[in-house]
mmCIF file of C-alpha atoms in Angstrom:
data_model
loop_
_atom_site.group_PDB
_atom_site.id
_atom_site.type_symbol
_atom_site.label_atom_id
_atom_site.label_comp_id
_atom_site.label_asym_id
_atom_site.label_seq_id
_atom_site.Cartn_x
_atom_site.Cartn_y
_atom_site.Cartn_z
ATOM 1 C CA UNK A 1 -22.053 9.917 16.372
ATOM 2 C CA UNK A 2 -18.805 8.335 17.553
ATOM 3 C CA UNK A 3 -16.777 6.778 14.765
ATOM 4 C CA UNK A 4 -16.089 3.077 15.286
ATOM 5 C CA UNK A 5 -12.551 3.390 13.968
ATOM 6 C CA UNK A 6 -9.781 3.440 16.558
ATOM 7 C CA UNK A 7 -6.599 5.489 16.580
ATOM 8 C CA UNK A 8 -4.733 2.199 16.950
ATOM 9 C CA UNK A 9 -5.671 1.375 13.322
ATOM 10 C CA UNK A 10 -3.579 4.241 11.958
ATOM 11 C CA UNK A 11 -0.179 3.388 10.459
ATOM 12 C CA UNK A 12 2.795 5.418 9.324
ATOM 13 C CA UNK A 13 4.562 4.987 5.982
ATOM 14 C CA UNK A 14 8.127 5.626 4.910
ATOM 15 C CA UNK A 15 7.516 7.374 1.548
ATOM 16 C CA UNK A 16 8.234 10.961 2.609
ATOM 17 C CA UNK A 17 11.191 9.885 4.776
ATOM 18 C CA UNK A 18 13.197 8.925 1.676
ATOM 19 C CA UNK A 19 15.958 11.428 2.582
ATOM 20 C CA UNK A 20 16.306 10.054 6.118
ATOM 21 C CA UNK A 21 17.604 6.708 7.426
ATOM 22 C CA UNK A 22 15.202 3.943 8.413
ATOM 23 C CA UNK A 23 15.846 4.370 12.139
ATOM 24 C CA UNK A 24 14.960 8.085 11.935
ATOM 25 C CA UNK A 25 11.603 7.154 10.420
ATOM 26 C CA UNK A 26 10.907 4.554 13.108
ATOM 27 C CA UNK A 27 11.852 6.944 15.909
ATOM 28 C CA UNK A 28 9.634 9.658 14.413
ATOM 29 C CA UNK A 29 6.598 7.389 14.168
ATOM 30 C CA UNK A 30 7.086 6.066 17.693
ATOM 31 C CA UNK A 31 7.462 9.635 18.986
ATOM 32 C CA UNK A 32 4.166 10.567 17.302
ATOM 33 C CA UNK A 33 2.373 7.811 19.204
ATOM 34 C CA UNK A 34 1.572 5.641 16.165
ATOM 35 C CA UNK A 35 2.149 1.923 16.773
ATOM 36 C CA UNK A 36 1.839 0.500 13.233
ATOM 37 C CA UNK A 37 4.249 0.913 10.338
ATOM 38 C CA UNK A 38 4.116 0.102 6.639
ATOM 39 C CA UNK A 39 7.392 -0.001 4.757
ATOM 40 C CA UNK A 40 7.431 1.442 1.262
ATOM 41 C CA UNK A 41 10.359 -0.757 0.297
ATOM 42 C CA UNK A 42 12.325 1.609 -1.885
ATOM 43 C CA UNK A 43 15.925 2.584 -1.245
ATOM 44 C CA UNK A 44 17.132 3.347 1.382
ATOM 45 C CA UNK A 45 14.337 1.584 3.304
ATOM 46 C CA UNK A 46 14.617 -2.204 2.817
ATOM 47 C CA UNK A 47 14.507 -2.224 -0.982
ATOM 48 C CA UNK A 48 13.962 -5.823 -2.094
ATOM 49 C CA UNK A 49 17.299 -6.149 -3.892
ATOM 50 C CA UNK A 50 19.196 -4.958 -0.801
ATOM 51 C CA UNK A 51 17.625 -7.190 1.854
ATOM 52 C CA UNK A 52 19.453 -10.343 2.910
ATOM 53 C CA UNK A 53 17.886 -12.683 5.490
ATOM 54 C CA UNK A 54 20.333 -11.270 8.050
ATOM 55 C CA UNK A 55 19.357 -7.678 7.238
ATOM 56 C CA UNK A 56 15.665 -8.620 7.513
ATOM 57 C CA UNK A 57 16.222 -10.056 10.988
ATOM 58 C CA UNK A 58 18.096 -6.926 12.054
ATOM 59 C CA UNK A 59 15.269 -4.717 10.763
ATOM 60 C CA UNK A 60 12.706 -6.899 12.511
ATOM 61 C CA UNK A 61 14.475 -6.380 15.849
ATOM 62 C CA UNK A 62 14.870 -2.657 15.189
ATOM 63 C CA UNK A 63 11.113 -2.318 14.669
ATOM 64 C CA UNK A 64 10.183 -4.436 17.683
ATOM 65 C CA UNK A 65 12.656 -2.651 19.978
ATOM 66 C CA UNK A 66 10.636 0.539 19.481
ATOM 67 C CA UNK A 67 7.340 -1.144 20.343
ATOM 68 C CA UNK A 68 6.151 -0.916 16.741
ATOM 69 C CA UNK A 69 4.321 -3.457 14.584
ATOM 70 C CA UNK A 70 5.035 -3.936 10.882
ATOM 71 C CA UNK A 71 1.629 -4.373 9.239
ATOM 72 C CA UNK A 72 2.587 -4.318 5.535
ATOM 73 C CA UNK A 73 5.702 -4.639 3.378
ATOM 74 C CA UNK A 74 5.265 -2.715 0.128
ATOM 75 C CA UNK A 75 7.859 -3.281 -2.597
ATOM 76 C CA UNK A 76 7.947 -0.528 -5.210
ATOM 77 C CA UNK A 77 6.081 -2.035 -8.173
ATOM 78 C CA UNK A 78 4.624 0.967 -9.990
ATOM 79 C CA UNK A 79 7.722 2.878 -11.028
ATOM 80 C CA UNK A 80 9.880 1.319 -13.782
ATOM 81 C CA UNK A 81 11.229 -1.393 -14.064
ATOM 82 C CA UNK A 82 8.817 -3.802 -12.302
ATOM 83 C CA UNK A 83 5.817 -4.913 -14.390
ATOM 84 C CA UNK A 84 4.269 -8.378 -14.069
ATOM 85 C CA UNK A 85 2.019 -7.674 -17.087
ATOM 86 C CA UNK A 86 4.870 -6.830 -19.472
ATOM 87 C CA UNK A 87 4.712 -8.574 -22.868
ATOM 88 C CA UNK A 88 8.503 -9.006 -22.794
ATOM 89 C CA UNK A 89 9.240 -12.334 -21.127
ATOM 90 C CA UNK A 90 12.525 -11.190 -19.579
ATOM 91 C CA UNK A 91 10.885 -8.163 -17.903
ATOM 92 C CA UNK A 92 7.966 -10.258 -16.690
ATOM 93 C CA UNK A 93 10.217 -13.011 -15.269
ATOM 94 C CA UNK A 94 12.465 -10.509 -13.511
ATOM 95 C CA UNK A 95 9.425 -8.717 -12.077
ATOM 96 C CA UNK A 96 7.940 -11.943 -10.734
ATOM 97 C CA UNK A 97 11.280 -12.936 -9.208
ATOM 98 C CA UNK A 98 11.506 -9.501 -7.564
ATOM 99 C CA UNK A 99 8.041 -9.793 -6.042
ATOM 100 C CA UNK A 100 8.584 -13.422 -5.036
ATOM 101 C CA UNK A 101 11.645 -12.332 -3.079
ATOM 102 C CA UNK A 102 9.460 -9.618 -1.559
ATOM 103 C CA UNK A 103 7.122 -12.296 -0.218
ATOM 104 C CA UNK A 104 10.077 -14.087 1.359
ATOM 105 C CA UNK A 105 11.287 -10.833 2.943
ATOM 106 C CA UNK A 106 7.792 -10.178 4.309
ATOM 107 C CA UNK A 107 7.949 -13.527 6.099
ATOM 108 C CA UNK A 108 11.520 -12.891 7.307
ATOM 109 C CA UNK A 109 10.386 -9.566 8.778
ATOM 110 C CA UNK A 110 7.650 -11.344 10.746
ATOM 111 C CA UNK A 111 5.003 -9.445 8.787
ATOM 112 C CA UNK A 112 1.757 -11.024 7.578
ATOM 113 C CA UNK A 113 0.899 -8.837 4.566
ATOM 114 C CA UNK A 114 2.550 -7.625 1.373
ATOM 115 C CA UNK A 115 1.117 -5.166 -1.153
ATOM 116 C CA UNK A 116 0.959 -6.184 -4.821
ATOM 117 C CA UNK A 117 -0.182 -4.440 -7.997
ATOM 118 C CA UNK A 118 -1.218 -5.592 -11.457
ATOM 119 C CA UNK A 119 1.468 -3.891 -13.484
ATOM 120 C CA UNK A 120 0.324 -2.182 -16.674
ATOM 121 C CA UNK A 121 -0.265 -2.832 -20.339
ATOM 122 C CA UNK A 122 1.028 -0.813 -23.264
ATOM 123 C CA UNK A 123 -1.625 1.660 -24.327
ATOM 124 C CA UNK A 124 -1.345 0.725 -27.994
ATOM 125 C CA UNK A 125 -1.827 -2.990 -27.318
ATOM 126 C CA UNK A 126 -4.799 -5.171 -26.397
ATOM 127 C CA UNK A 127 -5.812 -4.521 -22.786
ATOM 128 C CA UNK A 128 -7.319 -7.967 -22.249
ATOM 129 C CA UNK A 129 -4.053 -9.651 -23.239
ATOM 130 C CA UNK A 130 -2.167 -7.448 -20.787
ATOM 131 C CA UNK A 131 -4.726 -8.172 -18.072
ATOM 132 C CA UNK A 132 -4.370 -11.884 -18.764
ATOM 133 C CA UNK A 133 -0.631 -11.689 -18.145
ATOM 134 C CA UNK A 134 -1.257 -9.703 -14.976
ATOM 135 C CA UNK A 135 -3.671 -12.317 -13.654
ATOM 136 C CA UNK A 136 -1.220 -15.119 -14.472
ATOM 137 C CA UNK A 137 1.413 -13.227 -12.511
ATOM 138 C CA UNK A 138 -0.923 -12.654 -9.574
ATOM 139 C CA UNK A 139 -1.825 -16.340 -9.530
ATOM 140 C CA UNK A 140 1.886 -17.232 -9.459
ATOM 141 C CA UNK A 141 2.561 -14.817 -6.609
ATOM 142 C CA UNK A 142 -0.499 -15.987 -4.684
ATOM 143 C CA UNK A 143 0.737 -19.580 -4.841
ATOM 144 C CA UNK A 144 4.045 -18.368 -3.414
ATOM 145 C CA UNK A 145 2.209 -16.423 -0.700
ATOM 146 C CA UNK A 146 0.202 -19.518 0.224
ATOM 147 C CA UNK A 147 3.431 -21.448 0.764
ATOM 148 C CA UNK A 148 4.932 -18.653 2.872
ATOM 149 C CA UNK A 149 1.763 -17.907 4.864
ATOM 150 C CA UNK A 150 1.528 -14.323 3.583
ATOM 151 C CA UNK A 151 -1.585 -12.312 2.702
ATOM 152 C CA UNK A 152 -1.299 -10.318 -0.532
ATOM 153 C CA UNK A 153 -3.187 -7.015 -0.604
ATOM 154 C CA UNK A 154 -3.986 -6.124 -4.229
ATOM 155 C CA UNK A 155 -4.016 -2.357 -4.773
ATOM 156 C CA UNK A 156 -5.892 -0.724 -7.605
ATOM 157 C CA UNK A 157 -3.855 1.851 -9.543
ATOM 158 C CA UNK A 158 -4.817 5.186 -11.024
ATOM 159 C CA UNK A 159 -5.451 5.378 -14.788
ATOM 160 C CA UNK A 160 -2.251 7.435 -14.915
ATOM 161 C CA UNK A 161 -0.230 4.456 -13.663
ATOM 162 C CA UNK A 162 -2.059 1.486 -15.175
ATOM 163 C CA UNK A 163 -4.845 0.533 -17.562
ATOM 164 C CA UNK A 164 -5.634 -2.790 -15.867
ATOM 165 C CA UNK A 165 -7.088 -2.642 -12.325
ATOM 166 C CA UNK A 166 -8.441 0.816 -11.475
ATOM 167 C CA UNK A 167 -11.903 0.488 -9.897
ATOM 168 C CA UNK A 168 -13.807 -1.340 -7.182
ATOM 169 C CA UNK A 169 -15.317 -3.635 -9.816
ATOM 170 C CA UNK A 170 -11.847 -4.390 -11.225
ATOM 171 C CA UNK A 171 -10.685 -5.414 -7.761
ATOM 172 C CA UNK A 172 -13.768 -7.569 -7.210
ATOM 173 C CA UNK A 173 -13.173 -9.460 -10.475
ATOM 174 C CA UNK A 174 -9.490 -10.010 -9.757
ATOM 175 C CA UNK A 175 -10.038 -11.308 -6.221
ATOM 176 C CA UNK A 176 -12.808 -13.614 -7.452
ATOM 177 C CA UNK A 177 -10.730 -14.924 -10.352
ATOM 178 C CA UNK A 178 -7.758 -15.823 -8.135
ATOM 179 C CA UNK A 179 -10.093 -17.286 -5.520
ATOM 180 C CA UNK A 180 -7.550 -17.654 -2.729
ATOM 181 C CA UNK A 181 -7.702 -16.592 0.933
ATOM 182 C CA UNK A 182 -4.153 -15.304 0.406
ATOM 183 C CA UNK A 183 -5.158 -12.587 -2.102
ATOM 184 C CA UNK A 184 -7.501 -9.827 -0.978
ATOM 185 C CA UNK A 185 -8.145 -6.198 -1.967
ATOM 186 C CA UNK A 186 -7.012 -2.843 -0.679
ATOM 187 C CA UNK A 187 -7.782 0.733 -1.680
ATOM 188 C CA UNK A 188 -6.032 4.062 -1.937
ATOM 189 C CA UNK A 189 -8.177 7.152 -1.399
ATOM 190 C CA UNK A 190 -6.337 9.111 -4.116
ATOM 191 C CA UNK A 191 -7.129 6.355 -6.621
ATOM 192 C CA UNK A 192 -10.754 6.383 -5.465
ATOM 193 C CA UNK A 193 -10.928 10.092 -6.210
ATOM 194 C CA UNK A 194 -9.223 9.824 -9.589
ATOM 195 C CA UNK A 195 -11.801 7.320 -10.895
ATOM 196 C CA UNK A 196 -14.687 9.384 -9.432
ATOM 197 C CA UNK A 197 -15.859 6.711 -7.002
ATOM 198 C CA UNK A 198 -16.650 6.846 -3.285
ATOM 199 C CA UNK A 199 -15.156 4.659 -0.619
ATOM 200 C CA UNK A 200 -18.634 3.224 -0.045
ATOM 201 C CA UNK A 201 -18.412 1.607 -3.493
ATOM 202 C CA UNK A 202 -15.461 -0.445 -2.267
ATOM 203 C CA UNK A 203 -16.980 -1.289 1.099
ATOM 204 C CA UNK A 204 -20.230 -2.463 -0.463
ATOM 205 C CA UNK A 205 -18.636 -4.460 -3.279
ATOM 206 C CA UNK A 206 -15.668 -5.958 -1.428
ATOM 207 C CA UNK A 207 -16.943 -6.346 2.138
ATOM 208 C CA UNK A 208 -14.528 -8.386 4.263
ATOM 209 C CA UNK A 209 -12.296 -8.887 1.220
ATOM 210 C CA UNK A 210 -11.118 -5.301 1.764
ATOM 211 C CA UNK A 211 -8.140 -5.790 4.085
ATOM 212 C CA UNK A 212 -6.063 -2.609 3.876
ATOM 213 C CA UNK A 213 -6.394 1.118 3.161
ATOM 214 C CA UNK A 214 -4.014 3.881 2.115
ATOM 215 C CA UNK A 215 -5.621 6.962 3.643
ATOM 216 C CA UNK A 216 -4.234 10.048 1.943
ATOM 217 C CA UNK A 217 -5.406 13.442 0.718
ATOM 218 C CA UNK A 218 -5.201 14.698 -2.863
ATOM 219 C CA UNK A 219 -6.611 16.981 -5.551
ATOM 220 C CA UNK A 220 -7.683 14.198 -6.153
ATOM 221 C CA UNK A 221 -4.208 12.746 -6.843
ATOM 222 C CA UNK A 222 -0.975 13.796 -5.215
ATOM 223 C CA UNK A 223 -0.729 11.719 -2.021
ATOM 224 C CA UNK A 224 -0.838 14.731 0.293
ATOM 225 C CA UNK A 225 -0.953 15.172 4.049
ATOM 226 C CA UNK A 226 -4.481 15.259 5.472
ATOM 227 C CA UNK A 227 -6.016 18.671 4.882
ATOM 228 C CA UNK A 228 -3.692 19.695 2.040
ATOM 229 C CA UNK A 229 -6.042 18.337 -0.646
ATOM 230 C CA UNK A 230 -9.761 18.396 -1.337
ATOM 231 C CA UNK A 231 -10.758 14.753 -0.942
ATOM 232 C CA UNK A 232 -13.689 14.169 1.447
ATOM 233 C CA UNK A 233 -11.509 12.266 3.895
ATOM 234 C CA UNK A 234 -13.850 12.740 6.852
ATOM 235 C CA UNK A 235 -16.657 11.196 4.773
ATOM 236 C CA UNK A 236 -14.346 8.318 3.858
ATOM 237 C CA UNK A 237 -13.355 7.768 7.488
ATOM 238 C CA UNK A 238 -17.003 7.940 8.598
ATOM 239 C CA UNK A 239 -17.929 5.313 5.994
ATOM 240 C CA UNK A 240 -15.120 3.003 7.120
ATOM 241 C CA UNK A 241 -16.281 3.332 10.714
ATOM 242 C CA UNK A 242 -19.907 2.783 9.770
ATOM 243 C CA UNK A 243 -19.068 -0.413 7.914
ATOM 244 C CA UNK A 244 -16.952 -1.727 10.779
ATOM 245 C CA UNK A 245 -13.672 -1.796 8.870
ATOM 246 C CA UNK A 246 -11.109 -3.547 11.086
ATOM 247 C CA UNK A 247 -7.879 -3.224 9.099
ATOM 248 C CA UNK A 248 -5.184 -0.579 9.219
ATOM 249 C CA UNK A 249 -5.116 2.797 7.495
ATOM 250 C CA UNK A 250 -1.661 3.855 6.337
ATOM 251 C CA UNK A 251 -0.760 7.495 5.791
ATOM 252 C CA UNK A 252 0.800 7.209 2.324
ATOM 253 C CA UNK A 253 2.150 10.760 2.205
ATOM 254 C CA UNK A 254 4.434 10.779 -0.821
ATOM 255 C CA UNK A 255 4.650 14.252 -2.365
ATOM 256 C CA UNK A 256 8.187 15.648 -2.380
ATOM 257 C CA UNK A 257 7.032 18.857 -0.687
ATOM 258 C CA UNK A 258 7.173 16.893 2.582
ATOM 259 C CA UNK A 259 10.668 15.428 2.176
ATOM 260 C CA UNK A 260 12.379 18.202 4.143
ATOM 261 C CA UNK A 261 10.091 17.947 7.169
ATOM 262 C CA UNK A 262 8.170 14.646 7.111
ATOM 263 C CA UNK A 263 7.363 14.841 10.816
ATOM 264 C CA UNK A 264 5.220 17.927 10.285
ATOM 265 C CA UNK A 265 3.140 16.139 7.645
ATOM 266 C CA UNK A 266 2.616 13.222 10.021
ATOM 267 C CA UNK A 267 1.614 15.470 12.930
ATOM 268 C CA UNK A 268 -0.871 17.363 10.766
ATOM 269 C CA UNK A 269 -2.437 14.131 9.510
ATOM 270 C CA UNK A 270 -2.553 12.476 12.913
ATOM 271 C CA UNK A 271 -4.346 15.425 14.496
ATOM 272 C CA UNK A 272 -6.884 15.516 11.673
ATOM 273 C CA UNK A 273 -7.553 11.784 12.016
ATOM 274 C CA UNK A 274 -8.051 12.062 15.756
ATOM 275 C CA UNK A 275 -10.644 14.750 15.198
ATOM 276 C CA UNK A 276 -12.540 12.684 12.650
ATOM 277 C CA UNK A 277 -12.914 9.592 14.820
ATOM 278 C CA UNK A 278 -14.033 11.376 18.004
#
């Protein structure tokens, strides 16, 4: 059976190019034949605090000049110090300001989608109170996204990173509670594996509210190049094709083993993906 997914849905990510300049990453992705890019916005690649409107316009031209399309801007919101669910008001306010600026940068880059996360609660404190702060923060950011015309893709996090939104059901509740066309759900295949779910759980529960995917291998975590882990990625890709998923699939290869030669990890993953969809 021919998979309904198309190669044109695949996207590159910047994570494992952290020791190379932004233009090197763009040239590498274009050389590999991939047309879509997602920016993991951590230094030196358009970190939120470094991006002026002028720098955003320059980056926008740099991407377009290579025939590439920016499909998602992804500020770093998992690693300290950004946490919209923090009980400390100063941390929470700074985190919301950081992500609000991220929404503005997304618009300045001519991109339509930005990734957001829930933050996390302290493990010795009431989870529901932490989740309440997270939802307040997401509502605030969604209102900002509505004004800027940006779609927010809410990513579930692994239990290692957060105790708030981890599963398909958690995503369903959050999207329903916000109730805005500007906040939808996305999934990461490593996270799916870590909570012992299958990608079908997300497709069945979220339907068209699933707008983005991080396709990555793992054991089940690790964010590895395709084939370097033991996740059933071909099964996942088959399920996405069967359900008629129309969004992009970004190769979120992030393990430091790939930092020296990120191109090799991309080539390996691209070839595997081509084989799965034929």
